[in-house]
Coordinates of C-alpha atoms in Angstrom, one line a residue:
A1 CA -0.9 4.5 -12.5
N2 CA 0.4 4.8 -9.0
F3 CA -1.6 7.7 -8.1
I4 CA -5.0 6.2 -9.4
F5 CA -3.9 3.0 -7.4
V6 CA -3.3 5.1 -4.2
N7 CA -6.6 7.2 -4.9
Q8 CA -8.5 3.9 -4.7
F9 CA -6.5 2.0 -2.2
F10 CA -6.1 4.7 0.4
H11 CA -9.6 6.0 0.2
T12 CA -10.0 9.3 1.9
K13 CA -11.6 12.6 1.9
T14 CA -8.2 14.3 2.0
R15 CA -6.7 14.7 -1.4
V16 CA -3.3 15.9 0.1
N17 CA -2.8 12.7 2.0
K18 CA -3.4 10.7 -1.3
M19 CA -0.8 12.7 -3.4
L20 CA 1.6 12.7 -0.5
I21 CA 1.4 8.9 -0.3
S22 CA 1.5 8.5 -4.0
L23 CA 4.6 10.9 -4.3
I24 CA 6.4 9.2 -1.5
L25 CA 5.9 5.5 -3.2
S26 CA 7.0 6.9 -6.3
L27 CA 10.3 8.4 -5.3
L28 CA 11.0 5.4 -2.9
F29 CA 10.5 3.1 -6.0
I30 CA 12.8 5.1 -8.2
H31 CA 15.3 5.7 -5.5
N32 CA 15.8 2.1 -4.3
M33 CA 14.8 0.3 -7.5
P34 CA 17.3 -2.6 -7.4
I35 CA 18.3 -2.5 -11.1
I36 CA 17.2 0.7 -12.9
S37 CA 19.2 0.0 -16.1
E38 CA 17.2 -3.1 -16.8
G39 CA 14.1 -1.7 -15.5
I40 CA 14.1 1.3 -17.9
Y41 CA 17.1 1.2 -20.2
W42 CA 16.7 -2.4 -21.4
F43 CA 13.6 -2.6 -23.6
T44 CA 12.8 -6.1 -22.5
G45 CA 12.9 -5.2 -18.8
S46 CA 10.9 -2.0 -19.4
V47 CA 8.0 -3.8 -21.4
I48 CA 8.1 -7.2 -19.6
Y49 CA 8.5 -5.9 -16.1
T50 CA 8.0 -2.3 -15.6
L51 CA 4.8 -2.3 -17.8
G52 CA 3.6 -5.3 -16.3
L53 CA 3.9 -3.4 -12.8
I54 CA 1.8 -0.5 -14.3
F55 CA -0.7 -2.8 -15.5
S56 CA -0.9 -4.6 -11.9
L57 CA -1.4 -1.1 -10.3
F58 CA -4.4 -0.4 -12.8
Y59 CA -5.9 -3.6 -12.0
T60 CA -5.7 -3.4 -8.2
A61 CA -7.2 0.0 -8.5
L62 CA -10.1 -1.2 -10.7
L63 CA -10.8 -4.1 -8.4
I64 CA -10.7 -2.1 -5.5
N65 CA -13.4 0.4 -7.2
V66 CA -15.5 -2.6 -8.5
I67 CA -15.8 -4.0 -4.8
R68 CA -16.3 -0.5 -3.2
E69 CA -18.9 0.6 -5.6
N70 CA -20.5 -3.0 -6.1
K71 CA -20.0 -2.5 -10.0
K72 CA -20.8 -5.3 -12.4
G73 CA -21.2 -6.1 -16.1
I74 CA -18.8 -4.5 -18.3
Y75 CA -16.5 -3.8 -15.2
S76 CA -16.1 -7.4 -14.2
L77 CA -15.3 -8.1 -18.0
F78 CA -12.5 -5.5 -17.8
L79 CA -11.0 -6.9 -14.5
V80 CA -10.7 -10.3 -16.4
V81 CA -8.9 -8.8 -19.4
L82 CA -6.7 -7.0 -17.0
L83 CA -5.9 -9.8 -14.8
F84 CA -5.2 -12.0 -18.2
F85 CA -2.7 -9.2 -19.3
V86 CA -0.9 -9.0 -15.8
C87 CA -0.5 -12.6 -15.6
G88 CA 0.8 -12.8 -19.2
F89 CA 3.9 -10.4 -18.6
N90 CA 6.2 -12.4 -16.4
E91 CA 5.9 -15.2 -14.0
V92 CA 6.9 -13.7 -10.8
L93 CA 4.1 -11.1 -11.3
T94 CA 1.9 -13.9 -12.0
L95 CA 2.8 -15.6 -8.8
L96 CA 2.3 -12.6 -6.7
M97 CA -1.0 -11.8 -8.0
V98 CA -2.2 -15.5 -7.0
F99 CA -0.6 -14.7 -3.6
F100 CA -2.4 -11.5 -2.9
L101 CA -5.8 -12.6 -4.4
A102 CA -5.4 -15.8 -2.2
V103 CA -4.9 -13.7 0.9
A104 CA -7.6 -11.3 0.0
S105 CA -9.9 -14.1 -0.7
Y106 CA -9.1 -15.6 2.9
I107 CA -9.8 -12.0 4.5
F108 CA -13.1 -11.3 2.6
Y109 CA -14.6 -14.8 3.1
K110 CA -13.3 -14.8 6.8
K111 CA -14.6 -11.2 7.6
N112 CA -17.8 -11.8 5.0
L113 CA -16.9 -8.6 3.6
L114 CA -18.7 -7.2 0.6
G115 CA -17.4 -8.3 -2.7
K116 CA -16.0 -11.6 -1.4
K117 CA -17.6 -13.4 -4.6
I118 CA -15.6 -11.0 -6.9
V119 CA -12.2 -11.4 -5.1
G120 CA -13.1 -15.1 -4.9
I121 CA -13.5 -15.5 -8.9
Q122 CA -10.5 -13.2 -9.4
F123 CA -8.4 -15.6 -7.4
L124 CA -9.7 -18.8 -9.4
L125 CA -8.9 -17.0 -12.7
S126 CA -5.3 -16.1 -11.5
V127 CA -4.8 -19.7 -10.7
L128 CA -6.0 -20.7 -14.2
F129 CA -3.8 -17.9 -15.7
A130 CA -0.8 -18.8 -13.6
A131 CA -1.2 -22.5 -14.7
A132 CA -1.0 -21.3 -18.4
V133 CA 2.4 -19.6 -17.6
V134 CA 3.9 -22.3 -15.6
L135 CA 2.9 -25.2 -17.7
S136 CA 4.1 -23.6 -20.9
P137 CA 6.4 -26.0 -22.8
G138 CA 8.9 -23.1 -23.0
N139 CA 9.9 -23.5 -19.5
E140 CA 11.3 -27.0 -20.0
L141 CA 13.3 -25.8 -23.1
R142 CA 14.7 -22.9 -20.9
G143 CA 15.5 -25.1 -17.9
E144 CA 17.6 -27.5 -20.2
V145 CA 20.1 -24.7 -20.7
Y146 CA 20.8 -24.4 -17.1
P147 CA 22.2 -27.6 -15.3
D148 CA 21.6 -26.4 -11.9
A149 CA 17.8 -25.8 -12.5
H150 CA 15.0 -27.5 -10.6
N151 CA 17.1 -28.2 -7.4
F152 CA 14.8 -27.4 -4.6
P153 CA 17.1 -27.4 -1.4
Y154 CA 19.5 -25.2 -3.4
S155 CA 16.8 -22.8 -4.8
F156 CA 15.2 -22.5 -1.4
L157 CA 18.2 -21.9 0.6
Y158 CA 19.7 -19.2 -1.6
S159 CA 16.1 -17.8 -1.9
I160 CA 16.2 -17.4 1.9
M161 CA 19.5 -15.7 1.6
Q162 CA 18.2 -13.1 -0.7
V163 CA 15.3 -12.4 1.2
G164 CA 17.6 -11.5 4.2
R165 CA 20.0 -9.5 1.8
F166 CA 17.2 -7.4 0.3
S167 CA 15.3 -6.9 3.2
F168 CA 18.2 -5.5 5.1
L169 CA 19.2 -3.2 2.2
W170 CA 15.4 -2.0 1.8
I171 CA 14.5 -1.5 5.4
G172 CA 17.8 0.1 6.1
S173 CA 17.4 2.7 3.5
I174 CA 17.6 6.0 4.8
P175 CA 14.6 7.7 2.9
L176 CA 12.6 4.7 3.7
I177 CA 13.1 5.3 7.6
A178 CA 12.4 8.9 7.3
A179 CA 9.1 8.3 5.1
S180 CA 8.1 5.5 7.7
L181 CA 8.2 8.1 10.7
I182 CA 6.6 10.8 8.8
Y183 CA 3.8 8.2 7.8
F184 CA 3.1 7.8 11.4
Q185 CA 1.1 11.1 11.1
I186 CA -0.5 10.2 7.9
N187 CA -1.8 7.1 9.5
K188 CA -3.5 8.9 12.5
K189 CA -5.4 11.0 9.8
M190 CA -6.2 8.2 7.6
R191 CA -7.6 6.4 10.6
E192 CA -10.3 9.0 10.8
E193 CA -11.6 8.6 7.4
N194 CA -10.9 4.9 6.1
N195 CA -12.1 1.8 7.6
L196 CA -9.4 -0.2 6.3
F197 CA -7.0 1.8 8.3
Q198 CA -9.3 1.6 11.4
N199 CA -9.3 -2.2 11.0
S200 CA -5.6 -2.5 10.2
F201 CA -6.5 -4.0 6.8
Y202 CA -7.9 -6.9 8.6
L203 CA -4.4 -8.2 9.4
N204 CA -2.6 -8.9 12.6
R205 CA 1.1 -8.0 13.2
W206 CA 2.7 -11.2 12.5
S207 CA 0.7 -12.1 9.2
S208 CA 1.4 -8.7 7.8
F209 CA 5.1 -9.0 9.0
L210 CA 5.2 -12.6 7.0
I211 CA 3.7 -11.2 4.0
L212 CA 6.3 -8.6 3.7
F213 CA 9.1 -11.2 3.4
A214 CA 7.0 -13.6 1.4
I215 CA 6.8 -11.0 -1.4
I216 CA 10.7 -11.1 -1.9
F217 CA 10.7 -14.9 -1.7
I218 CA 8.1 -15.3 -4.4
C219 CA 10.1 -13.1 -6.5
V220 CA 13.5 -14.8 -6.0
F221 CA 12.5 -18.3 -5.9
P222 CA 11.4 -18.8 -9.5
P223 CA 14.6 -17.7 -11.2
Y224 CA 16.6 -20.0 -8.8
W225 CA 14.2 -22.9 -9.4
A226 CA 14.2 -22.2 -13.5
T227 CA 17.9 -21.6 -13.8
G228 CA 19.7 -22.2 -10.8
I229 CA 21.0 -18.6 -10.5
L230 CA 19.2 -15.2 -9.5
G231 CA 20.9 -13.6 -12.7
Q232 CA 19.4 -10.1 -13.4
H233 CA 17.7 -8.4 -10.6
R234 CA 14.8 -7.2 -12.7
T235 CA 12.6 -9.6 -10.7
L236 CA 13.5 -7.5 -7.7
N237 CA 12.3 -4.3 -9.3
I238 CA 8.8 -5.9 -9.2
A239 CA 9.3 -7.1 -5.5
Y240 CA 10.5 -3.7 -4.4
L241 CA 7.2 -2.0 -5.5
F242 CA 5.0 -4.5 -3.9
F243 CA 7.3 -4.5 -0.8
I244 CA 7.1 -0.7 -0.2
I245 CA 3.3 -1.0 -0.5
M246 CA 3.0 -3.9 1.7
W247 CA 5.5 -2.0 4.1
F248 CA 3.4 0.8 4.8
I249 CA 0.5 -1.3 5.1
N250 CA 2.7 -3.2 7.8
L251 CA 3.3 0.2 9.3
T252 CA -0.4 0.8 9.8
V253 CA -0.9 -2.5 11.5
W254 CA 1.8 -2.2 14.0
Y255 CA 1.2 1.8 14.6
N256 CA -2.5 0.9 15.2
Y257 CA -1.5 -1.9 17.7
Y258 CA 1.0 0.1 19.8
Q259 CA -1.1 3.4 19.5
S260 CA -3.7 1.8 21.7
K261 CA -1.2 0.9 24.3
L262 CA 1.2 3.8 24.1
R263 CA 0.7 7.6 23.6
F264 CA 3.2 8.9 21.4
G265 CA 3.3 11.4 18.4
L266 CA 5.5 13.7 16.5
T267 CA 5.7 17.3 16.8
T268 CA 5.3 19.7 13.6
R269 CA 9.2 20.5 14.0
I270 CA 10.1 17.1 14.1
T271 CA 8.1 16.2 11.0
K272 CA 9.5 19.1 9.0
A273 CA 12.9 17.8 10.2
L274 CA 12.2 14.5 8.9
S275 CA 10.8 15.7 5.6
V276 CA 14.2 17.5 5.1
F277 CA 16.1 14.5 6.0
L278 CA 13.9 12.4 3.6
L279 CA 14.8 14.8 0.5
I280 CA 18.4 14.7 1.6
G281 CA 18.4 10.8 1.7
F282 CA 16.9 10.7 -1.7
F283 CA 19.9 12.9 -3.2
L284 CA 22.8 11.5 -1.1
T285 CA 22.0 7.7 -1.2
G286 CA 20.6 4.9 -3.7
N287 CA 19.8 5.8 -7.4
G288 CA 19.5 9.4 -6.6
Y289 CA 23.2 9.5 -5.7
N290 CA 24.1 7.4 -8.7
S291 CA 22.3 9.4 -10.9
L292 CA 24.1 12.7 -9.7
S293 CA 27.2 11.1 -9.6
D294 CA 26.8 9.9 -13.3
I295 CA 25.9 13.5 -14.6
F296 CA 28.6 15.4 -12.6
S297 CA 31.4 13.0 -12.9
G298 CA 30.8 13.0 -16.7
S299 CA 30.6 9.3 -17.1
A300 CA 27.0 9.4 -18.4
H301 CA 28.2 12.1 -20.9
R302 CA 31.2 10.1 -22.0
Y303 CA 29.1 6.6 -22.2
N304 CA 26.6 8.5 -24.5
K305 CA 29.5 9.8 -26.8
Q306 CA 31.0 6.2 -26.8
L307 CA 27.7 4.7 -27.9
T308 CA 26.8 7.3 -30.5
E309 CA 30.4 7.0 -32.2
R310 CA 29.8 3.2 -32.2
F311 CA 26.4 3.6 -33.7
E312 CA 27.6 5.9 -36.6
K313 CA 30.6 3.4 -37.3
L314 CA 28.5 0.4 -37.4
K315 CA 25.6 2.2 -39.5
Q316 CA 28.1 3.2 -42.1
T317 CA 30.3 0.3 -42.4
N318 CA 30.6 -1.8 -45.5
K319 CA 33.6 -3.7 -44.5
K320 CA 33.7 -7.8 -43.8
Q321 CA 35.3 -7.2 -40.4
I322 CA 35.1 -4.2 -37.9
T323 CA 36.6 -3.6 -34.7
L324 CA 35.3 -1.6 -31.8
S325 CA 36.6 0.0 -28.8
P326 CA 35.3 -1.4 -25.6
L327 CA 32.9 0.6 -23.7
T328 CA 34.6 2.1 -20.4
K329 CA 33.5 4.0 -17.4
N330 CA 29.9 2.7 -17.5
P331 CA 27.4 4.7 -15.6
K332 CA 25.9 3.3 -12.5
C333 CA 22.4 4.0 -13.5
L334 CA 21.9 3.5 -17.3
F335 CA 24.0 1.0 -19.0
V336 CA 23.9 -2.0 -21.2
A337 CA 26.1 -5.3 -21.3
D338 CA 28.8 -4.8 -24.0
I339 CA 29.3 -7.3 -26.7
T340 CA 32.1 -9.9 -26.6
N341 CA 34.6 -11.5 -29.4
N342 CA 32.2 -14.5 -29.1
P343 CA 30.1 -14.5 -32.4
K344 CA 27.5 -16.7 -30.6
D345 CA 27.0 -14.4 -27.7
W346 CA 23.5 -13.1 -27.9
T347 CA 24.7 -9.3 -27.6
T348 CA 26.8 -9.8 -30.7
I349 CA 24.2 -11.4 -32.6
G350 CA 21.9 -8.5 -31.5
Y351 CA 24.4 -6.1 -33.2
I352 CA 24.7 -8.0 -36.4
Q353 CA 20.6 -8.3 -36.7
Y354 CA 20.0 -4.7 -35.8
F355 CA 22.7 -3.4 -38.3
R356 CA 22.1 -6.1 -40.8
L357 CA 25.8 -7.3 -40.9
Q358 CA 25.2 -10.9 -41.8
E359 CA 28.6 -11.2 -43.4
T360 CA 30.5 -8.8 -41.2
D361 CA 32.6 -10.1 -38.3
I362 CA 32.6 -7.7 -35.0
Y363 CA 35.6 -7.7 -32.7
I364 CA 36.5 -5.9 -29.5
E365 CA 39.8 -4.5 -29.2

């Protein structure tokens, strides 16, 4: 999905550039994914959030293709269907689609670009689909569970703090810094073949800069507003994919601006050194380091062994009461919240329902 998106968005004759950009975006996303366990290991996270990201990439790629090739008819119907699905996955992805389609509509109409009607219609549809998500009665029921919900000053303040926190973590990432320097050479080549790059995506420096941080705000404010807490960071997984895409767009805007004022470039030797630095950063920081640590420290193996033994014990039990050993030494990448001795806890209820132990009490030593 990422390569198809890059193939359309970073339209160029040079296939190597597109493959390189796609590879860098994919590795950066996996490397700095804020909560990889919830994005991949947790079924709800992988379907509602990660799958939603995949659909959004397909939608964006198709939208660009329809605009560029001036396609109509069945393609327009596919766009509507895809947008409907994307907006149905979760509220933060819905709000991001509304935000980006609003920005795109403004640019297309202001610059009188080809396809402005298509983008405008997509924006109006996104608002309609977003209204269905936001006004859903289930949101009110969920809000009643959280006493700190719908506190605007609190939600706004903490959202701004989270914007600063995650911006610092992501921008300070060693692989992202190395990739950003390498991207300078890629951008120079792309400018020669792509009008979007030549025109800096029709953005100025400060608007592109603000969009970058608006992405994080849009993804953290809804949880604070609905529950009063950020809770799980799975919404930040969505933010990060859009963040790194917008980060490189932002770099294009700034590189183009200063390239006309200053003459600078990277030698082949420096580019190769940065590539090595990029690869080392992937392995020694972030999820790359965590995954290698889980493997070589044995924590992943021990965790897998504990879960396997627990599974077999629960599968074969016919007792009225069963006691389980607590999970220890959880790996950093793939783990799940353990059950508790509270019979009403959702994790404990999940165990009972999955193994059909309605008359069995489960306890942790």
